[in-house]
PDB file of C-alpha atoms and ligand atoms in Angstrom:
ATOM      1  CA  MET A  24      -0.139  -0.144  -0.010  1.00  0.00           C
ATOM      2  CA  ARG A  25       1.259   3.534  -0.463  1.00  0.00           C
ATOM      3  CA  ASN A  26       2.021   5.764   1.292  1.00  0.00           C
ATOM      4  CA  ILE A  27       0.679   9.731   0.647  1.00  0.00           C
ATOM      5  CA  ALA A  28       1.482  13.306   2.374  1.00  0.00           C
ATOM      6  CA  VAL A  29      -1.342  15.783   2.409  1.00  0.00           C
ATOM      7  CA  PHE A  30      -1.055  19.372   1.603  1.00  0.00           C
ATOM      8  CA  ALA A  31      -3.166  21.951   2.426  1.00  0.00           C
ATOM      9  CA  SER A  32      -3.648  25.573   3.152  1.00  0.00           C
ATOM     10  CA  GLY A  33      -7.259  26.601   4.713  1.00  0.00           C
ATOM     11  CA  ASN A  34     -10.086  24.521   4.955  1.00  0.00           C
ATOM     12  CA  GLY A  35      -9.160  20.429   4.361  1.00  0.00           C
ATOM     13  CA  SER A  36     -12.335  19.148   2.632  1.00  0.00           C
ATOM     14  CA  ASN A  37     -10.320  17.723   0.232  1.00  0.00           C
ATOM     15  CA  PHE A  38      -8.267  16.311   2.549  1.00  0.00           C
ATOM     16  CA  GLN A  39     -11.373  15.267   4.572  1.00  0.00           C
ATOM     17  CA  ALA A  40     -12.724  13.111   1.858  1.00  0.00           C
ATOM     18  CA  ILE A  41      -9.260  11.317   1.093  1.00  0.00           C
ATOM     19  CA  LEU A  42      -8.910  10.508   4.538  1.00  0.00           C
ATOM     20  CA  ASP A  43     -12.677   9.095   4.081  1.00  0.00           C
ATOM     21  CA  ALA A  44     -12.022   6.864   0.972  1.00  0.00           C
ATOM     22  CA  VAL A  45      -9.578   5.570   2.441  1.00  0.00           C
ATOM     23  CA  LYS A  46     -11.549   4.783   5.322  1.00  0.00           C
ATOM     24  CA  ALA A  47     -14.843   3.566   2.995  1.00  0.00           C
ATOM     25  CA  GLY A  48     -12.343   1.366   1.431  1.00  0.00           C
ATOM     26  CA  VAL A  49     -12.543   3.083  -2.181  1.00  0.00           C
ATOM     27  CA  LEU A  50      -8.583   4.695  -1.769  1.00  0.00           C
ATOM     28  CA  ASP A  51      -6.722   1.574  -0.880  1.00  0.00           C
ATOM     29  CA  ALA A  52      -3.298   4.198   0.678  1.00  0.00           C
ATOM     30  CA  ASN A  53      -1.955   5.366   4.305  1.00  0.00           C
ATOM     31  CA  VAL A  54      -2.731   8.610   4.700  1.00  0.00           C
ATOM     32  CA  LYS A  55       0.908   9.456   7.152  1.00  0.00           C
ATOM     33  CA  LEU A  56       0.987  13.312   7.474  1.00  0.00           C
ATOM     34  CA  LEU A  57      -0.345  16.140   6.655  1.00  0.00           C
ATOM     35  CA  VAL A  58       1.154  19.399   5.386  1.00  0.00           C
ATOM     36  CA  CYS A  59      -0.115  22.685   6.754  1.00  0.00           C
ATOM     37  CA  ASP A  60       1.478  25.782   5.743  1.00  0.00           C
ATOM     38  CA  GLN A  61      -0.935  27.850   8.316  1.00  0.00           C
ATOM     39  CA  PRO A  62      -0.693  26.716  11.390  1.00  0.00           C
ATOM     40  CA  ASP A  63      -4.220  27.632  11.933  1.00  0.00           C
ATOM     41  CA  ALA A  64      -6.144  26.057   9.328  1.00  0.00           C
ATOM     42  CA  PHE A  65      -9.216  23.933   9.035  1.00  0.00           C
ATOM     43  CA  ALA A  66      -7.117  20.865   8.274  1.00  0.00           C
ATOM     44  CA  VAL A  67      -4.581  20.677  11.494  1.00  0.00           C
ATOM     45  CA  GLU A  68      -7.728  20.227  13.435  1.00  0.00           C
ATOM     46  CA  ARG A  69      -8.865  18.129  11.182  1.00  0.00           C
ATOM     47  CA  ALA A  70      -5.998  15.394  10.781  1.00  0.00           C
ATOM     48  CA  LYS A  71      -5.877  16.089  14.723  1.00  0.00           C
ATOM     49  CA  ALA A  72      -9.785  15.007  15.306  1.00  0.00           C
ATOM     50  CA  GLU A  73      -8.266  12.129  12.718  1.00  0.00           C
ATOM     51  CA  GLY A  74      -5.290  11.130  14.694  1.00  0.00           C
ATOM     52  CA  VAL A  75      -3.135  11.589  11.138  1.00  0.00           C
ATOM     53  CA  ASN A  76       0.097  12.900  12.395  1.00  0.00           C
ATOM     54  CA  PHE A  77       0.216  16.851  10.944  1.00  0.00           C
ATOM     55  CA  PHE A  78       3.543  19.636  10.387  1.00  0.00           C
ATOM     56  CA  ALA A  79       2.657  22.623  10.154  1.00  0.00           C
ATOM     57  CA  PHE A  80       4.874  25.750   9.360  1.00  0.00           C
ATOM     58  CA  ARG A  81       5.024  29.255   8.718  1.00  0.00           C
ATOM     59  CA  GLY A  82       7.477  30.178   5.269  1.00  0.00           C
ATOM     60  CA  LYS A  83       8.311  33.023   6.765  1.00  0.00           C
ATOM     61  CA  GLU A  84       9.566  32.315   9.921  1.00  0.00           C
ATOM     62  CA  TYR A  85      12.544  30.368   7.136  1.00  0.00           C
ATOM     63  CA  PRO A  86      14.907  32.291   5.175  1.00  0.00           C
ATOM     64  CA  ASN A  87      13.379  31.237   2.084  1.00  0.00           C
ATOM     65  CA  LYS A  88      11.372  28.172  -0.001  1.00  0.00           C
ATOM     66  CA  GLN A  89      14.341  25.598  -0.138  1.00  0.00           C
ATOM     67  CA  GLY A  90      14.723  26.340   3.804  1.00  0.00           C
ATOM     68  CA  TYR A  91      10.998  24.876   5.009  1.00  0.00           C
ATOM     69  CA  GLU A  92      11.260  22.159   1.883  1.00  0.00           C
ATOM     70  CA  GLN A  93      14.512  21.065   3.278  1.00  0.00           C
ATOM     71  CA  GLU A  94      12.160  20.305   6.800  1.00  0.00           C
ATOM     72  CA  ILE A  95       9.317  19.003   4.892  1.00  0.00           C
ATOM     73  CA  LEU A  96      11.172  16.903   2.906  1.00  0.00           C
ATOM     74  CA  ALA A  97      13.085  15.370   6.175  1.00  0.00           C
ATOM     75  CA  ARG A  98       9.446  14.458   7.830  1.00  0.00           C
ATOM     76  CA  LEU A  99       7.878  12.362   4.299  1.00  0.00           C
ATOM     77  CA  THR A 100      11.494  11.022   4.639  1.00  0.00           C
ATOM     78  CA  GLU A 101      10.560  10.040   8.223  1.00  0.00           C
ATOM     79  CA  PHE A 102       7.505   8.993   7.616  1.00  0.00           C
ATOM     80  CA  GLU A 103       8.098   6.422   4.097  1.00  0.00           C
ATOM     81  CA  VAL A 104       6.142   9.235   2.174  1.00  0.00           C
ATOM     82  CA  ASP A 105       5.863   7.624  -1.688  1.00  0.00           C
ATOM     83  CA  TRP A 106       3.408  10.087  -3.124  1.00  0.00           C
ATOM     84  CA  ILE A 107       2.794  14.061  -2.163  1.00  0.00           C
ATOM     85  CA  ILE A 108      -0.529  15.364  -2.801  1.00  0.00           C
ATOM     86  CA  LEU A 109      -1.544  18.781  -3.344  1.00  0.00           C
ATOM     87  CA  ALA A 110      -5.189  19.531  -1.452  1.00  0.00           C
ATOM     88  CA  GLY A 111      -5.362  23.279  -1.868  1.00  0.00           C
ATOM     89  CA  TYR A 112      -1.963  24.157  -1.043  1.00  0.00           C
ATOM     90  CA  MET A 113      -1.407  27.303  -1.725  1.00  0.00           C
ATOM     91  CA  ARG A 114       1.914  27.550  -2.704  1.00  0.00           C
ATOM     92  CA  LEU A 115       4.008  26.423  -5.618  1.00  0.00           C
ATOM     93  CA  ILE A 116       6.108  23.534  -5.356  1.00  0.00           C
ATOM     94  CA  GLY A 117      10.186  24.220  -5.400  1.00  0.00           C
ATOM     95  CA  PRO A 118      13.436  22.226  -6.814  1.00  0.00           C
ATOM     96  CA  THR A 119      13.995  20.012  -3.241  1.00  0.00           C
ATOM     97  CA  LEU A 120       9.934  18.269  -2.883  1.00  0.00           C
ATOM     98  CA  LEU A 121       9.983  18.221  -7.038  1.00  0.00           C
ATOM     99  CA  SER A 122      13.567  16.647  -7.798  1.00  0.00           C
ATOM    100  CA  ALA A 123      12.967  14.309  -4.619  1.00  0.00           C
ATOM    101  CA  PHE A 124       9.415  13.577  -5.639  1.00  0.00           C
ATOM    102  CA  ASP A 125       9.889  13.492  -9.726  1.00  0.00           C
ATOM    103  CA  GLY A 126       6.831  12.425 -10.699  1.00  0.00           C
ATOM    104  CA  ARG A 127       5.325  11.477  -7.558  1.00  0.00           C
ATOM    105  CA  ILE A 128       2.875  14.803  -6.927  1.00  0.00           C
ATOM    106  CA  ILE A 129      -0.628  15.535  -8.098  1.00  0.00           C
ATOM    107  CA  ASN A 130      -2.863  18.673  -7.420  1.00  0.00           C
ATOM    108  CA  ILE A 131      -6.653  19.206  -7.786  1.00  0.00           C
ATOM    109  CA  HIS A 132      -7.529  23.140  -8.875  1.00  0.00           C
ATOM    110  CA  PRO A 133     -10.770  24.514  -8.939  1.00  0.00           C
ATOM    111  CA  SER A 134     -10.904  25.409 -13.151  1.00  0.00           C
ATOM    112  CA  LEU A 135     -10.281  23.683 -16.713  1.00  0.00           C
ATOM    113  CA  LEU A 136      -7.049  24.671 -16.973  1.00  0.00           C
ATOM    114  CA  PRO A 137      -5.718  25.807 -18.443  1.00  0.00           C
ATOM    115  CA  ALA A 138      -8.150  28.701 -18.012  1.00  0.00           C
ATOM    116  CA  PHE A 139      -7.528  30.475 -14.401  1.00  0.00           C
ATOM    117  CA  PRO A 140      -4.615  28.871 -13.070  1.00  0.00           C
ATOM    118  CA  GLY A 141      -3.484  30.656  -9.859  1.00  0.00           C
ATOM    119  CA  LYS A 142      -5.677  32.146  -7.147  1.00  0.00           C
ATOM    120  CA  ASP A 143      -9.394  32.350  -7.237  1.00  0.00           C
ATOM    121  CA  ALA A 144     -10.140  30.220  -9.945  1.00  0.00           C
ATOM    122  CA  MET A 145     -13.206  30.552  -9.550  1.00  0.00           C
ATOM    123  CA  GLY A 146     -13.422  34.684  -9.350  1.00  0.00           C
ATOM    124  CA  GLN A 147     -11.713  34.374 -12.507  1.00  0.00           C
ATOM    125  CA  ALA A 148     -14.018  32.265 -13.910  1.00  0.00           C
ATOM    126  CA  LEU A 149     -17.084  34.098 -13.197  1.00  0.00           C
ATOM    127  CA  ALA A 150     -15.787  37.476 -14.203  1.00  0.00           C
ATOM    128  CA  ALA A 151     -15.142  35.968 -17.436  1.00  0.00           C
ATOM    129  CA  LYS A 152     -18.396  34.839 -17.753  1.00  0.00           C
ATOM    130  CA  VAL A 153     -17.790  31.226 -18.483  1.00  0.00           C
ATOM    131  CA  LYS A 154     -20.852  29.146 -19.013  1.00  0.00           C
ATOM    132  CA  VAL A 155     -19.108  25.729 -18.118  1.00  0.00           C
ATOM    133  CA  SER A 156     -16.002  25.506 -15.455  1.00  0.00           C
ATOM    134  CA  GLY A 157     -14.537  22.484 -13.437  1.00  0.00           C
ATOM    135  CA  VAL A 158     -12.025  20.736 -11.583  1.00  0.00           C
ATOM    136  CA  THR A 159      -8.151  19.580 -13.183  1.00  0.00           C
ATOM    137  CA  VAL A 160      -6.230  17.034 -11.454  1.00  0.00           C
ATOM    138  CA  HIS A 161      -2.420  17.126 -12.610  1.00  0.00           C
ATOM    139  CA  PHE A 162       0.793  16.466 -12.203  1.00  0.00           C
ATOM    140  CA  VAL A 163       2.961  18.945 -10.724  1.00  0.00           C
ATOM    141  CA  ASP A 164       6.512  20.177 -12.732  1.00  0.00           C
ATOM    142  CA  GLU A 165       7.785  23.833 -11.856  1.00  0.00           C
ATOM    143  CA  GLY A 166       4.470  26.063 -12.569  1.00  0.00           C
ATOM    144  CA  MET A 167       1.954  27.657 -11.428  1.00  0.00           C
ATOM    145  CA  ASP A 168      -1.254  24.931 -11.864  1.00  0.00           C
ATOM    146  CA  THR A 169       0.752  23.219 -15.070  1.00  0.00           C
ATOM    147  CA  GLY A 170       2.010  20.250 -15.727  1.00  0.00           C
ATOM    148  CA  PRO A 171       0.378  17.115 -17.360  1.00  0.00           C
ATOM    149  CA  ILE A 172      -3.774  16.610 -16.813  1.00  0.00           C
ATOM    150  CA  ILE A 173      -4.161  13.314 -15.388  1.00  0.00           C
ATOM    151  CA  ALA A 174      -8.008  13.808 -15.537  1.00  0.00           C
ATOM    152  CA  GLN A 175     -10.852  17.273 -15.576  1.00  0.00           C
ATOM    153  CA  GLU A 176     -15.202  17.065 -15.043  1.00  0.00           C
ATOM    154  CA  THR A 177     -16.962  20.043 -15.933  1.00  0.00           C
ATOM    155  CA  VAL A 178     -19.609  22.096 -13.395  1.00  0.00           C
ATOM    156  CA  GLU A 179     -22.050  24.397 -15.508  1.00  0.00           C
ATOM    157  CA  ILE A 180     -22.632  28.029 -14.372  1.00  0.00           C
ATOM    158  CA  ALA A 181     -25.669  29.268 -13.791  1.00  0.00           C
ATOM    159  CA  GLU A 182     -26.611  32.665 -14.488  1.00  0.00           C
ATOM    160  CA  ASP A 183     -27.609  33.370 -11.117  1.00  0.00           C
ATOM    161  CA  GLU A 184     -24.287  32.241  -9.852  1.00  0.00           C
ATOM    162  CA  THR A 185     -22.479  33.290  -7.065  1.00  0.00           C
ATOM    163  CA  ILE A 186     -18.994  32.487  -5.635  1.00  0.00           C
ATOM    164  CA  GLU A 187     -20.566  30.289  -2.669  1.00  0.00           C
ATOM    165  CA  THR A 188     -22.464  28.482  -4.810  1.00  0.00           C
ATOM    166  CA  LEU A 189     -19.831  27.626  -7.704  1.00  0.00           C
ATOM    167  CA  GLN A 190     -17.662  26.505  -4.642  1.00  0.00           C
ATOM    168  CA  ASN A 191     -20.564  23.999  -3.257  1.00  0.00           C
ATOM    169  CA  LYS A 192     -20.965  22.501  -6.876  1.00  0.00           C
ATOM    170  CA  ILE A 193     -16.757  22.658  -6.904  1.00  0.00           C
ATOM    171  CA  HIS A 194     -16.579  21.426  -4.147  1.00  0.00           C
ATOM    172  CA  GLN A 195     -18.436  18.179  -4.592  1.00  0.00           C
ATOM    173  CA  VAL A 196     -17.306  17.702  -7.873  1.00  0.00           C
ATOM    174  CA  GLU A 197     -13.355  17.535  -6.078  1.00  0.00           C
ATOM    175  CA  HIS A 198     -13.920  15.002  -3.126  1.00  0.00           C
ATOM    176  CA  GLN A 199     -15.147  12.628  -5.616  1.00  0.00           C
ATOM    177  CA  LEU A 200     -13.323  12.961  -8.692  1.00  0.00           C
ATOM    178  CA  TYR A 201      -9.901  12.965  -6.605  1.00  0.00           C
ATOM    179  CA  PRO A 202      -9.591   9.688  -4.213  1.00  0.00           C
ATOM    180  CA  ALA A 203     -10.989   8.080  -7.692  1.00  0.00           C
ATOM    181  CA  VAL A 204      -8.250   9.754  -8.955  1.00  0.00           C
ATOM    182  CA  ILE A 205      -5.024   9.368  -6.745  1.00  0.00           C
ATOM    183  CA  GLN A 206      -6.531   5.458  -6.502  1.00  0.00           C
ATOM    184  CA  MET A 207      -5.893   5.113 -10.218  1.00  0.00           C
ATOM    185  CA  VAL A 208      -2.808   6.881 -10.434  1.00  0.00           C
ATOM    186  CA  LEU A 209      -1.479   5.191  -7.035  1.00  0.00           C
ATOM    187  CA  SER A 210      -2.483   1.761  -9.519  1.00  0.00           C
ATOM    188  CA  SER A 211      -1.067   2.160 -12.363  1.00  0.00           C
ATOM    189  CA  SER A 212       2.097   2.911 -10.365  1.00  0.00           C
ATOM    190  CA  ARG A 213       2.340  -0.253  -8.887  1.00  0.00           C
ATOM    191  CA  ARG A 214       2.034  -2.137 -11.737  1.00  0.00           C
ATOM    192  CA  ASN A 215       5.200   0.032 -13.199  1.00  0.00           C
ATOM    193  CA  SER A 216       6.975  -0.213  -9.747  1.00  0.00           C
ATOM    194  CA  LYS A 217       7.098   3.009  -9.111  1.00  0.00           C
TER     195      LYS A 217
HETATM  196  C1  GAR B  13      -9.858  23.356  -3.844  1.00  0.00           C
HETATM  197  O1  GAR B  13     -11.736  24.265  -4.509  1.00  0.00           O
HETATM  198  C2  GAR B  13      -9.273  23.511  -4.410  1.00  0.00           C
HETATM  199  O2  GAR B  13      -8.856  22.462  -6.102  1.00  0.00           O
HETATM  200  C3  GAR B  13      -8.151  24.749  -4.684  1.00  0.00           C
HETATM  201  O3  GAR B  13      -8.190  24.979  -3.156  1.00  0.00           O
HETATM  202  C4  GAR B  13      -9.446  24.607  -2.803  1.00  0.00           C
HETATM  203  C5  GAR B  13      -9.237  24.280  -0.874  1.00  0.00           C
HETATM  204  O4  GAR B  13     -10.598  23.542  -0.822  1.00  0.00           O
HETATM  205  N1  GAR B  13      -7.162  24.796  -5.377  1.00  0.00           N
HETATM  206  C6  GAR B  13      -6.489  25.631  -5.413  1.00  0.00           C
HETATM  207  O5  GAR B  13      -6.714  26.342  -5.871  1.00  0.00           O
HETATM  208  C7  GAR B  13      -4.887  25.232  -6.218  1.00  0.00           C
HETATM  209  N2  GAR B  13      -4.376  26.399  -6.982  1.00  0.00           N
HETATM  210  P1  GAR B  13     -10.008  22.592   0.684  1.00  0.00           P
HETATM  211  O6  GAR B  13      -9.122  23.098   1.868  1.00  0.00           O
HETATM  212  O7  GAR B  13     -11.502  22.343   1.494  1.00  0.00           O
HETATM  213  O8  GAR B  13      -9.754  21.025   0.373  1.00  0.00           O
END
């Protein structure tokens, strides 16, 4: 069974969906660690409630990205983590983690990439008045929400859509899609013995 670490910055509803999928037996993985760059985030409370180890840090307490990523890497090594699962982690992954986890980092983003990368993807979609947006799961590279796309699912945007209603729709899709895609990626990596 693969060991995974989930990285989050906020509410952690996708982290919860991953934990629930493991409990339900639909995701064959060990969630070894939560990494969170906001010690006050609700994601940390979820880790405590579920008995998951966590590493919470503040970026500004380190001289640079390499500083905190080296500390994260030490934790990932300690917990024998095989894959990094980004779930609302609002920082770019740097060379330290990218080289150690080459091809073994995936991310979920609330738009149909390459449309609306970066922050506030749902706000960007509403401002652009698109009729359809969605969710993308992709491998992570050095760019902002770039990297090879693994799966996408569309979400229709209604005339009277607000950020809250769109967020609800997107989250509903994410909470089903992400655990299923993680399962697919982990099982195909097992077949390829990575
Ligand atoms: C999710 O909608 C995820 O797609 C998005 O952050 C949200 C986190 O929600 N990620 C990005 O925007 C990455 N660029 P959560 O904390 O409730 O899981």
